[in-house]
Coordinates of C-alpha atoms (C1' of nucleotides) in Angstrom, one line a residue:
Chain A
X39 CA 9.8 18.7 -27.6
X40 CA 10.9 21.8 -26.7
X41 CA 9.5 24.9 -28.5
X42 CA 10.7 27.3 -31.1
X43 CA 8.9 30.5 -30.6
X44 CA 9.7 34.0 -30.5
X45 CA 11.5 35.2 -27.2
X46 CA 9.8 37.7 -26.0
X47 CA 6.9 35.5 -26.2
X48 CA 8.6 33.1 -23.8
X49 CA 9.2 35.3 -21.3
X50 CA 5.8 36.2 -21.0
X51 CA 4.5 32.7 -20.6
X52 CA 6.6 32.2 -18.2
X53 CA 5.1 35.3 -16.2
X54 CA 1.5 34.3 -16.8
X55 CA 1.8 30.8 -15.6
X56 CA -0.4 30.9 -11.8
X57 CA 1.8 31.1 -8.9
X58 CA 2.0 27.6 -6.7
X59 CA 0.9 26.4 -3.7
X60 CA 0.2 23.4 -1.3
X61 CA -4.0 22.9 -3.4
X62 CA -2.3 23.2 -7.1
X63 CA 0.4 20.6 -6.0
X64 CA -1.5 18.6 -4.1
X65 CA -4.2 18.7 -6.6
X66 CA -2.2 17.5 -9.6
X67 CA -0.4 14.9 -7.7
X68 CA -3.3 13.3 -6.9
X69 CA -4.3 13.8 -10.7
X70 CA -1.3 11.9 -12.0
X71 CA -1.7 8.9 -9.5
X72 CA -5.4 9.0 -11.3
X73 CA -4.1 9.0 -14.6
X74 CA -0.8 7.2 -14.5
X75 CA -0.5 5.2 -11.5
X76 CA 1.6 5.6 -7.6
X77 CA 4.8 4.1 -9.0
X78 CA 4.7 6.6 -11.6
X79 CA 4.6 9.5 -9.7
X80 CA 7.9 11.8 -9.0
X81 CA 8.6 15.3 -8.2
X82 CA 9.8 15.7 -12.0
X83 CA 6.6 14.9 -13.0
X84 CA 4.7 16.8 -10.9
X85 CA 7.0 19.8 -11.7
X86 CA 6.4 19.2 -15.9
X87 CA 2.9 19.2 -15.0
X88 CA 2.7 22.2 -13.4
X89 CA 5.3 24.1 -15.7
X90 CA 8.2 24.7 -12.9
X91 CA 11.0 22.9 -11.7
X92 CA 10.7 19.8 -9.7
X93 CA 12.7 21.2 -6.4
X94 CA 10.0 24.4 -6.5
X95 CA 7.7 21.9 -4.8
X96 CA 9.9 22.1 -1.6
X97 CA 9.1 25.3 -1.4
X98 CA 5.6 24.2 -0.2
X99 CA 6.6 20.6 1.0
X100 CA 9.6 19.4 3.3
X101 CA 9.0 16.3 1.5
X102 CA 7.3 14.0 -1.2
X103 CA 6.3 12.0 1.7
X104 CA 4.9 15.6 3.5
X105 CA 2.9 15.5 -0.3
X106 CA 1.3 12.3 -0.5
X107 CA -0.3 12.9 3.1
X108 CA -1.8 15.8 1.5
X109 CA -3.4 14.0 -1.3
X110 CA -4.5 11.5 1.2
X111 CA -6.1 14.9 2.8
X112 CA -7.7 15.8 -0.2
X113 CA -9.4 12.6 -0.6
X114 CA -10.0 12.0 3.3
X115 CA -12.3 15.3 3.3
X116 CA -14.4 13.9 0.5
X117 CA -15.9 11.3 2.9
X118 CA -19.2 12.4 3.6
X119 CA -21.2 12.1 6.8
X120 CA -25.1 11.9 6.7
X121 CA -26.7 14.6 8.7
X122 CA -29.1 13.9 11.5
X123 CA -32.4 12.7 11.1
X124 CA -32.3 9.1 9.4
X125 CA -31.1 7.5 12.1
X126 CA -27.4 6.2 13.2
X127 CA -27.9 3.2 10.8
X128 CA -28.6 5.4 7.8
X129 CA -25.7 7.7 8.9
X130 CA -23.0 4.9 9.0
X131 CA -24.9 3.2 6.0
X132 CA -23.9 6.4 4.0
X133 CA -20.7 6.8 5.3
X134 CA -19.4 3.3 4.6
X135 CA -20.7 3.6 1.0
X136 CA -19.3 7.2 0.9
X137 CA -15.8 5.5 1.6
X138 CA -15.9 2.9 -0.8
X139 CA -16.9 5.2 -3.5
X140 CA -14.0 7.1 -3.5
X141 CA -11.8 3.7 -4.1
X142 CA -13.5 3.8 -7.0
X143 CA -13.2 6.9 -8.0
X144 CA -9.3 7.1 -7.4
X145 CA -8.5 3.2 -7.2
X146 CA -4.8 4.1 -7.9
X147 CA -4.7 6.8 -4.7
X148 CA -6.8 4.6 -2.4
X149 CA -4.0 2.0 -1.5
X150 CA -2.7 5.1 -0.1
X151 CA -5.2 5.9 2.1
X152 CA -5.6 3.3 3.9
X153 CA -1.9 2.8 4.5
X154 CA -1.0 5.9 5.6
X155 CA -4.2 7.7 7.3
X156 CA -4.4 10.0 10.1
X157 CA -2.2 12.6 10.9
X158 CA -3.6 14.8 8.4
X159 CA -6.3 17.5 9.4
X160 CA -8.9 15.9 6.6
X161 CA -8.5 12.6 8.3
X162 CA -9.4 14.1 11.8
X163 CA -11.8 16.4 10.7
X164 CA -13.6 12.7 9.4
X165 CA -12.8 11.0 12.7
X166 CA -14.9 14.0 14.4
X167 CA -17.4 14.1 12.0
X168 CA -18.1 11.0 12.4
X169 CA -17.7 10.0 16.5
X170 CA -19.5 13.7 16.9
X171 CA -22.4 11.8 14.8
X172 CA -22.7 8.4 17.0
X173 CA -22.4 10.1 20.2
X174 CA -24.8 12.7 19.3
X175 CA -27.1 9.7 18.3
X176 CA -26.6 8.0 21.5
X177 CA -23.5 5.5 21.3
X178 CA -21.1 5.3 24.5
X179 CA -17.6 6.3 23.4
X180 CA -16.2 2.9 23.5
X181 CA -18.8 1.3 21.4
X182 CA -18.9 4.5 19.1
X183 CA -15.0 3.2 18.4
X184 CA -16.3 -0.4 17.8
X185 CA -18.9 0.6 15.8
X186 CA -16.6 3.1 13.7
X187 CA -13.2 0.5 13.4
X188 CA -15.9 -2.7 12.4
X189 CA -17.8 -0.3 9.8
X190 CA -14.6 1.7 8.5
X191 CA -12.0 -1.1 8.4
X192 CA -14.5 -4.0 6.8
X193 CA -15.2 -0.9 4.0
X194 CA -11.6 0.0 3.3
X195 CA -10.1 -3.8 3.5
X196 CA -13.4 -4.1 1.0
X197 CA -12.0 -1.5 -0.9
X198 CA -8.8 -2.5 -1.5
X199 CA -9.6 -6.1 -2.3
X200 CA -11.9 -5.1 -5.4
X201 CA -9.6 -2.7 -6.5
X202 CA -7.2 -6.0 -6.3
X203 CA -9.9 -7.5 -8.0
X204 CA -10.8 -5.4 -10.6
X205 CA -7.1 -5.2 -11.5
X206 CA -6.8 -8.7 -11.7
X207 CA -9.5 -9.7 -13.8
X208 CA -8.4 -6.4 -16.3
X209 CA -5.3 -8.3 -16.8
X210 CA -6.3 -11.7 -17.5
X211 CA -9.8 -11.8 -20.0
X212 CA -12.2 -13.1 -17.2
X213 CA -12.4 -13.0 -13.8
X214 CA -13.8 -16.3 -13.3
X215 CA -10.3 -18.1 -14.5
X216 CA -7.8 -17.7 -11.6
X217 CA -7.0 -20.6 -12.4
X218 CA -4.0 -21.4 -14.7
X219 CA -1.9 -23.3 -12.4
X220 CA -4.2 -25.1 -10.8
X221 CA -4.7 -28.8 -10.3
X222 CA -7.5 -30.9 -11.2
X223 CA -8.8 -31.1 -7.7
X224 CA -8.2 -27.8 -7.0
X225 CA -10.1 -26.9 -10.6
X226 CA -13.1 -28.2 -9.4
X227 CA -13.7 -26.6 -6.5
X228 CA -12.6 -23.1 -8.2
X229 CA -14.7 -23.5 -11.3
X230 CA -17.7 -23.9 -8.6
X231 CA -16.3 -20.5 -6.4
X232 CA -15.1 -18.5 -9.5
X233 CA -18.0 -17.5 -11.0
X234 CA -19.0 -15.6 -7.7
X235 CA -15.6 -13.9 -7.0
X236 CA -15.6 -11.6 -10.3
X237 CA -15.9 -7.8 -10.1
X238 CA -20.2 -8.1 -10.9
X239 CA -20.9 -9.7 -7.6
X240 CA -18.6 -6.7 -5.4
X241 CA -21.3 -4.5 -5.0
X242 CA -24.0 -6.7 -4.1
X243 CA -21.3 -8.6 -1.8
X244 CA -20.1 -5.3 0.0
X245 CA -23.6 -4.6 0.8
X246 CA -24.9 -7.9 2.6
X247 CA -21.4 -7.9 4.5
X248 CA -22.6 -4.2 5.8
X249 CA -25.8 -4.7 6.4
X250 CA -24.9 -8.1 8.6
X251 CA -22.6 -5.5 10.6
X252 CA -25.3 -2.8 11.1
X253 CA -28.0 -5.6 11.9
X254 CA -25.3 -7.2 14.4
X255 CA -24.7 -3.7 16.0
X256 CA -28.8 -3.1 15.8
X257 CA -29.1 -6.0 18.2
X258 CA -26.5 -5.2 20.6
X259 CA -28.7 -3.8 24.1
X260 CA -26.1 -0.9 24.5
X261 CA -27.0 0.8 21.6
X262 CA -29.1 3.1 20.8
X263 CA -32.7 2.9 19.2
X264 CA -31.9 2.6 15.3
X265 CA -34.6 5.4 13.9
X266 CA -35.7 8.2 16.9
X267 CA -38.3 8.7 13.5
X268 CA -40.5 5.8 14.4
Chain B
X53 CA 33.3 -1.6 5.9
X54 CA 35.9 -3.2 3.3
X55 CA 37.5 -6.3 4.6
X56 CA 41.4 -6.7 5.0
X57 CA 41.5 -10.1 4.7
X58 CA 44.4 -11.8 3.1
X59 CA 43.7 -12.5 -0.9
X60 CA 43.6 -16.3 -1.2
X61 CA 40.8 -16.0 1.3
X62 CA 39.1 -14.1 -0.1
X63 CA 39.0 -15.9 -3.4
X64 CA 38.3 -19.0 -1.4
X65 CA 34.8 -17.1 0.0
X66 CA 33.5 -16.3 -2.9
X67 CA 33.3 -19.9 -3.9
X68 CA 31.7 -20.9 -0.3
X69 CA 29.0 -18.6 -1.2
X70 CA 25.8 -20.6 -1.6
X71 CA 24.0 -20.8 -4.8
X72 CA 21.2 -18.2 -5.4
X73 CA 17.8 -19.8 -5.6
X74 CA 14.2 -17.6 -5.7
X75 CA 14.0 -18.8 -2.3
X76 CA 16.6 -17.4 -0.7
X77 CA 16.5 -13.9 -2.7
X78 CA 12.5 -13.7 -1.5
X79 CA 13.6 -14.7 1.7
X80 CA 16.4 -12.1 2.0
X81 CA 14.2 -9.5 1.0
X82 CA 11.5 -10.1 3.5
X83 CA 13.9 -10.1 6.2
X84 CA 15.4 -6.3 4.5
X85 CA 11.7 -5.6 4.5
X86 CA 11.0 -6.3 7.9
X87 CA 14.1 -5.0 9.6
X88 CA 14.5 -1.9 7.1
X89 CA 11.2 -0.9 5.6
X90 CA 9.6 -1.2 2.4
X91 CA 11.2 2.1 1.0
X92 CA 14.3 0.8 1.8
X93 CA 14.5 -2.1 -0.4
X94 CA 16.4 -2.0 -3.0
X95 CA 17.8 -4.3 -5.5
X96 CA 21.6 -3.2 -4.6
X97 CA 20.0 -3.4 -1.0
X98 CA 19.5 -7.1 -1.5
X99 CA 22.4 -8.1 -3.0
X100 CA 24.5 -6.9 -0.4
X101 CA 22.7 -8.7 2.2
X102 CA 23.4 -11.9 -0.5
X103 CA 27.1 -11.0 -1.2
X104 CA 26.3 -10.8 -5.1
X105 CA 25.9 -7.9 -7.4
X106 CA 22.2 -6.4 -7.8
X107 CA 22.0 -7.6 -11.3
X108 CA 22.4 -11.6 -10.7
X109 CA 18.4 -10.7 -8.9
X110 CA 17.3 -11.0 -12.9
X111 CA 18.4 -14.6 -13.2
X112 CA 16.0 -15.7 -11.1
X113 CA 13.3 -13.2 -11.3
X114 CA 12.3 -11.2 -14.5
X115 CA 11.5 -7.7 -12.3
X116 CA 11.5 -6.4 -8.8
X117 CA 7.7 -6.2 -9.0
X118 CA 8.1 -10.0 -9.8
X119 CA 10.3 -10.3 -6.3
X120 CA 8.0 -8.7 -4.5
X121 CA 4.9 -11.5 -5.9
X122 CA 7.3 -13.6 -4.6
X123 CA 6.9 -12.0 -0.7
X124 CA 3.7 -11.7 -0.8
X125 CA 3.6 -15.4 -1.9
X126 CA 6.1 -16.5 1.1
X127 CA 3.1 -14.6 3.9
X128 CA 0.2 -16.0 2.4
X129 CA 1.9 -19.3 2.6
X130 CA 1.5 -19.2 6.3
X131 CA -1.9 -18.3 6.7
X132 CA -3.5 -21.3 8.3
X133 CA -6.9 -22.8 7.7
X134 CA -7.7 -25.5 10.3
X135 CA -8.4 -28.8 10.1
X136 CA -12.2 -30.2 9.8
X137 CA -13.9 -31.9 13.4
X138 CA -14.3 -27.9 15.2
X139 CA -17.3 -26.7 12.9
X140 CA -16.8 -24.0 10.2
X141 CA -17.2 -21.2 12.6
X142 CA -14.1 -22.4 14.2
X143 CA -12.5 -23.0 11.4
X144 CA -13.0 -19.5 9.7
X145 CA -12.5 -17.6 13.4
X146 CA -8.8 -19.8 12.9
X147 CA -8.2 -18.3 9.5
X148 CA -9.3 -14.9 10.6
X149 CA -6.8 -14.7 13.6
X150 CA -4.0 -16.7 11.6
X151 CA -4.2 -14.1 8.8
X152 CA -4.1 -11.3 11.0
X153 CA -1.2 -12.6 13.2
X154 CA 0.9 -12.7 10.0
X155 CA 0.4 -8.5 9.8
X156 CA 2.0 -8.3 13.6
X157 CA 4.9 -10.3 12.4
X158 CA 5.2 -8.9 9.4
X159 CA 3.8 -5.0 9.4
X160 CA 6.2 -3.8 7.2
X161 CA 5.1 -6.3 4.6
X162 CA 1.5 -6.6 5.5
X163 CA 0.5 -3.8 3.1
X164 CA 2.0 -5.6 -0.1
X165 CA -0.1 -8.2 0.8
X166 CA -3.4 -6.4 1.2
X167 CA -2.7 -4.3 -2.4
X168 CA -1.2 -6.9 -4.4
X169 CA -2.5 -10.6 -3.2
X170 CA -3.7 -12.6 -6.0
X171 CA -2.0 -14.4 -9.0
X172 CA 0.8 -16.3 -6.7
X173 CA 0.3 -19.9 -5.8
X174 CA 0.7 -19.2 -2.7
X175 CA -2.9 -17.0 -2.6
X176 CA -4.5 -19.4 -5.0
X177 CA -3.5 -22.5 -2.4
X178 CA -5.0 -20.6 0.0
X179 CA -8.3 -19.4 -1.4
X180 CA -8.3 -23.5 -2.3
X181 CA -8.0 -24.8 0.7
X182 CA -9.9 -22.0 2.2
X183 CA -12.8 -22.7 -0.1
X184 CA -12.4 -26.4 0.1
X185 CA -13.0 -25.8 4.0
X186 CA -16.4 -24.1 3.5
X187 CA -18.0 -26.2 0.5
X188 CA -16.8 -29.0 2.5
X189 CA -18.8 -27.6 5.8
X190 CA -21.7 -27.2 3.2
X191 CA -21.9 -23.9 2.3
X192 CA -23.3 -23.0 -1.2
X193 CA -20.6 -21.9 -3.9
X194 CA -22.1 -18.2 -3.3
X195 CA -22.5 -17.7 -0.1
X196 CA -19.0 -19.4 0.7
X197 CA -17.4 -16.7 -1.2
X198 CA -19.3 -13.8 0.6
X199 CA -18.6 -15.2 4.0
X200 CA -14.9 -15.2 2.7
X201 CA -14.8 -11.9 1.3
X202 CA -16.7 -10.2 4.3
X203 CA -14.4 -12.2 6.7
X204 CA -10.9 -11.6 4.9
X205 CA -11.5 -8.0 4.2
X206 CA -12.6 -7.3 7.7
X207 CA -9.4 -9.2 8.8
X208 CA -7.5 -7.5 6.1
X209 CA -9.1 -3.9 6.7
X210 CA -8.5 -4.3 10.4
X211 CA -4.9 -5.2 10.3
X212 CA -3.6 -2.4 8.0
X213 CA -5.6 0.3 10.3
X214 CA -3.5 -1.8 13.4
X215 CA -0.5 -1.3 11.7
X216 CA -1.3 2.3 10.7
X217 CA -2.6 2.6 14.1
X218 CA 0.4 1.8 15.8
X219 CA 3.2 3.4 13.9
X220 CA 0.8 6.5 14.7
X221 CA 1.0 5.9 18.4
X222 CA 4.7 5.1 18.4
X223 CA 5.7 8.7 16.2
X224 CA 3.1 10.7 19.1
X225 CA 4.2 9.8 23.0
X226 CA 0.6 8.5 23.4
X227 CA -2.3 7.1 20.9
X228 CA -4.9 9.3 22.8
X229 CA -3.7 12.5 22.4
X230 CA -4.7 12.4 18.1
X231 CA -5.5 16.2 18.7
X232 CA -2.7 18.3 18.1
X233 CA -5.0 20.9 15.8
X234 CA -8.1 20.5 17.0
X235 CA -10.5 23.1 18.4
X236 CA -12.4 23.0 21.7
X237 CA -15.4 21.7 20.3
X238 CA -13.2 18.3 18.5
X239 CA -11.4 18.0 21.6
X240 CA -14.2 17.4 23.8
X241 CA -15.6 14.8 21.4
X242 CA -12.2 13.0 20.4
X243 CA -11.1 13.2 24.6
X244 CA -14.1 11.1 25.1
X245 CA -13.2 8.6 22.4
X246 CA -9.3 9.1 22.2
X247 CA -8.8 6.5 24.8
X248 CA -10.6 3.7 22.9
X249 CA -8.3 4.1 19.9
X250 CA -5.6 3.4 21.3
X251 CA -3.7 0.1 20.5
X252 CA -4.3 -1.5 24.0
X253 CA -8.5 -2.3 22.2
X254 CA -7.0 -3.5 19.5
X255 CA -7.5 -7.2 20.0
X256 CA -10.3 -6.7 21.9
X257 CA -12.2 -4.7 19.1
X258 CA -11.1 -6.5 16.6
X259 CA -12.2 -10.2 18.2
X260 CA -15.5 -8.5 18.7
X261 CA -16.5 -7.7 14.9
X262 CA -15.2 -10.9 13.9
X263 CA -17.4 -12.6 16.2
X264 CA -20.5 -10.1 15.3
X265 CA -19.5 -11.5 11.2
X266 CA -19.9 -14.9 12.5
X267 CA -22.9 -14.5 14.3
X268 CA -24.2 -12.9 11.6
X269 CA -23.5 -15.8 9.2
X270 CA -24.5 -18.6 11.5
X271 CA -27.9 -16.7 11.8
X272 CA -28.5 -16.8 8.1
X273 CA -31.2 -19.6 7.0
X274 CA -28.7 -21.1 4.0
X275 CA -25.9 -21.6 6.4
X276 CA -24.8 -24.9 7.2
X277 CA -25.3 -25.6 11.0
X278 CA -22.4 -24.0 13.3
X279 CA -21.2 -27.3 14.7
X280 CA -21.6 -30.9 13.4
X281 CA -20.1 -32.2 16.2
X282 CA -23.0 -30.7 18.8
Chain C
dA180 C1' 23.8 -21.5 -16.9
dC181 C1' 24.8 -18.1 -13.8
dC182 C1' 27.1 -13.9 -12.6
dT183 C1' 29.6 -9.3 -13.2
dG184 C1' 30.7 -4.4 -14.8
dA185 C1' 29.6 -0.6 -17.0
dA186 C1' 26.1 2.1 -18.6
dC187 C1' 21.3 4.4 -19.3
dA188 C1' 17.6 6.8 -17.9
dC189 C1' 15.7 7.9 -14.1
dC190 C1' 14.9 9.1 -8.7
dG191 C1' 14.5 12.4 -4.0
dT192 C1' 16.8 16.0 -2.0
dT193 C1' 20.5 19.8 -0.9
dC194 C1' 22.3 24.0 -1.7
dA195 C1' 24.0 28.1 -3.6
dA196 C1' 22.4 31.4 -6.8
dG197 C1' 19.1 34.1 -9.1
dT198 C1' 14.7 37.3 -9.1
Chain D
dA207 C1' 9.6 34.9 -0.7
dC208 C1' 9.7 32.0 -4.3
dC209 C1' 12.1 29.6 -7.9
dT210 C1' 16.1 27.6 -10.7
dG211 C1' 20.4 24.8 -12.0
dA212 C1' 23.7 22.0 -10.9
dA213 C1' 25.0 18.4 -8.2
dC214 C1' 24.9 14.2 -5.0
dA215 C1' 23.8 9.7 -3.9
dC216 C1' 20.9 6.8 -5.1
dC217 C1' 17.3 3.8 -8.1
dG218 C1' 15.5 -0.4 -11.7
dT219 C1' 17.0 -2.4 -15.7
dT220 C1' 19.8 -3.6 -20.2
dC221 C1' 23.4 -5.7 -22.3
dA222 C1' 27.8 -7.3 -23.5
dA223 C1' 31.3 -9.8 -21.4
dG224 C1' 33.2 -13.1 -18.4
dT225 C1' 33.3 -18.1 -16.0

DNA sequence: ACCTGAACACCGTTCAAGT
DNA sequence: ACCTGAACACCGTTCAAGT
């Protein structure tokens, strides 16, 4: 693969290319893991991506480890965080479904995210926006963490499981046959569960688990009115 | 490290060796896992610990990706669903805390579980009996699997952010200083919740959702009743 | 049938050298 | 200050050969 023109035109190439840094690496890194999955991600293939040497990314990163928590950043600071005025439920509501959209968008980074978390300044820039959000709506600090860990962790252990999911039924034709080694006994109960476990129910299942949280959290007496509106 | 052993003995321990079996090779590398990390496993790794060469791994399993099903198979094994007579809130608040329990002893290993479950028979014994539990409580087919889902990804979620959580806390002296590069204004609002992140709520937080899940689900119309029994 | 040894095509990372 | 080239100590996996 290598090319076969003129010289001087090389050299000038070489010149034009745009000079590195942490957002270009970080950026196609996480662009990669997209495309071609974690396990296929090295610093080789970062550095062919970008048109330099794999060690020139240690220029800008004591290590690949030092890297991947910067494309957790990257997708950490996508999060979004309603603004006032809907109410905390609304605000939470949106943040949750913020969350899980992003597993969808990078289901082959998101694994990552949830493993390695905080630490980064995307991750604690989220973590303010959102405990700045429930105190300023009301919540006591240690209910604002409840609230926050229930919401955030039943969304990203959500998450991961439909990306599971999705992956799963991708490989074998249907969903709704995880069943190969199974015995008769064991056939009949699945074929009566199976249906319901494939990819089409995830959205509507995500949604009634959240909502049963925010109603549970609605009816606690130490918190605060749902909507200020009405 | 080489032994200076005399050379008929040393013949003689290579036959004492015992026979390599899946078993013990998935076994081996949970224990590297758990002592050594994830990153750490290697195929050479493991068959040191064995006392054969990396390569006699393929005899028994067709890839490392395979060996690492094979982990994930030996955890999921261990997750307990109760018994029938305590009531199918019991029984789901059992398999909740069992599953979760399984991430403290195993939080090196935990996050294989959580990405790659499915497709062992391990997982598919479990979602059996699992599923046989609820049906068997009379739940309908669909709302079995949402109180599953909702349940295990909570119980999932929670336990990776515990395990993230707590490696966090260990690396930084204490879990309530999360602030390092934080401005005045985040301080003040991550001070006042700082404390309530640390790993000493853990349980307590995390006991608290589930319960709020099963209240939820007991309060739904379709549900079977909480408690035969009562 | 099970295991080994050598080899292949990769890794992450260090370090001296180039500009 | 930033990047390269060569090198080191590893990987997972294949394959022919040994028993």
């Amino acid at each position: 693969m290598r090319r076969k023109a003129p010289l001087k035109v090389e050299k000038k190439e070489r010149k034009k290319r745009e000079p590195l840094s942490r957002e270009r690496i970080s950026s196609t890194a996480l662009q990669l893991i997209d495309t071609h999955g974690l396990d296929q991600l090295s610093t080789r293939q970062i550095g062919r991506a970008l048109g330099c040497e794999a060690m020139a990314i240690y220029n800008h990163f004591p290590s690949k480890d030092a890297l991947l928590d910067a494309v957790v950043d990257r997708i950490m600071r996508k999060v979004e965080v309603p603004p006032p005025g809907a109410g905390w439920v609304e605000r939470v509501r949106g943040f949750a479904r913020s969350y899980r959209s992003l597993a969808r968008i990078h289901p082959n980074a998101f694994p990552l995210v949830v493993i390695r978390r905080f630490d980064t300044e995307g991750t604690r820039m989220l973590l303010d926006a959102m405990f700045g959000a429930l105190l300023e709506e009301g919540f006591e600090p240690r209910l604002a963490v409840q609230l926050f860990r229930t919401v955030g962790n039943y969304t990203g252990g959500t998450a991961l499981d439909e990306i599971a999911g999705t992956n799963y039924a991708a490989k074998h034709a249907s969903a709704s046959q995880a069943v190969e080694g199974a015995d008769a006994e064991q056939l009949a109960r699945l074929s009566k569960v199976g249906p319901f476990l494939a990819p089409s129910h995830f959205d509507a299942i995500f949604e009634s688990g959240l909502e049963l949280i925010l109603e549970g959290f609605q009816r606690l007496p130490t918190s605060p009115k749902a909507n200020p509106a009405t």
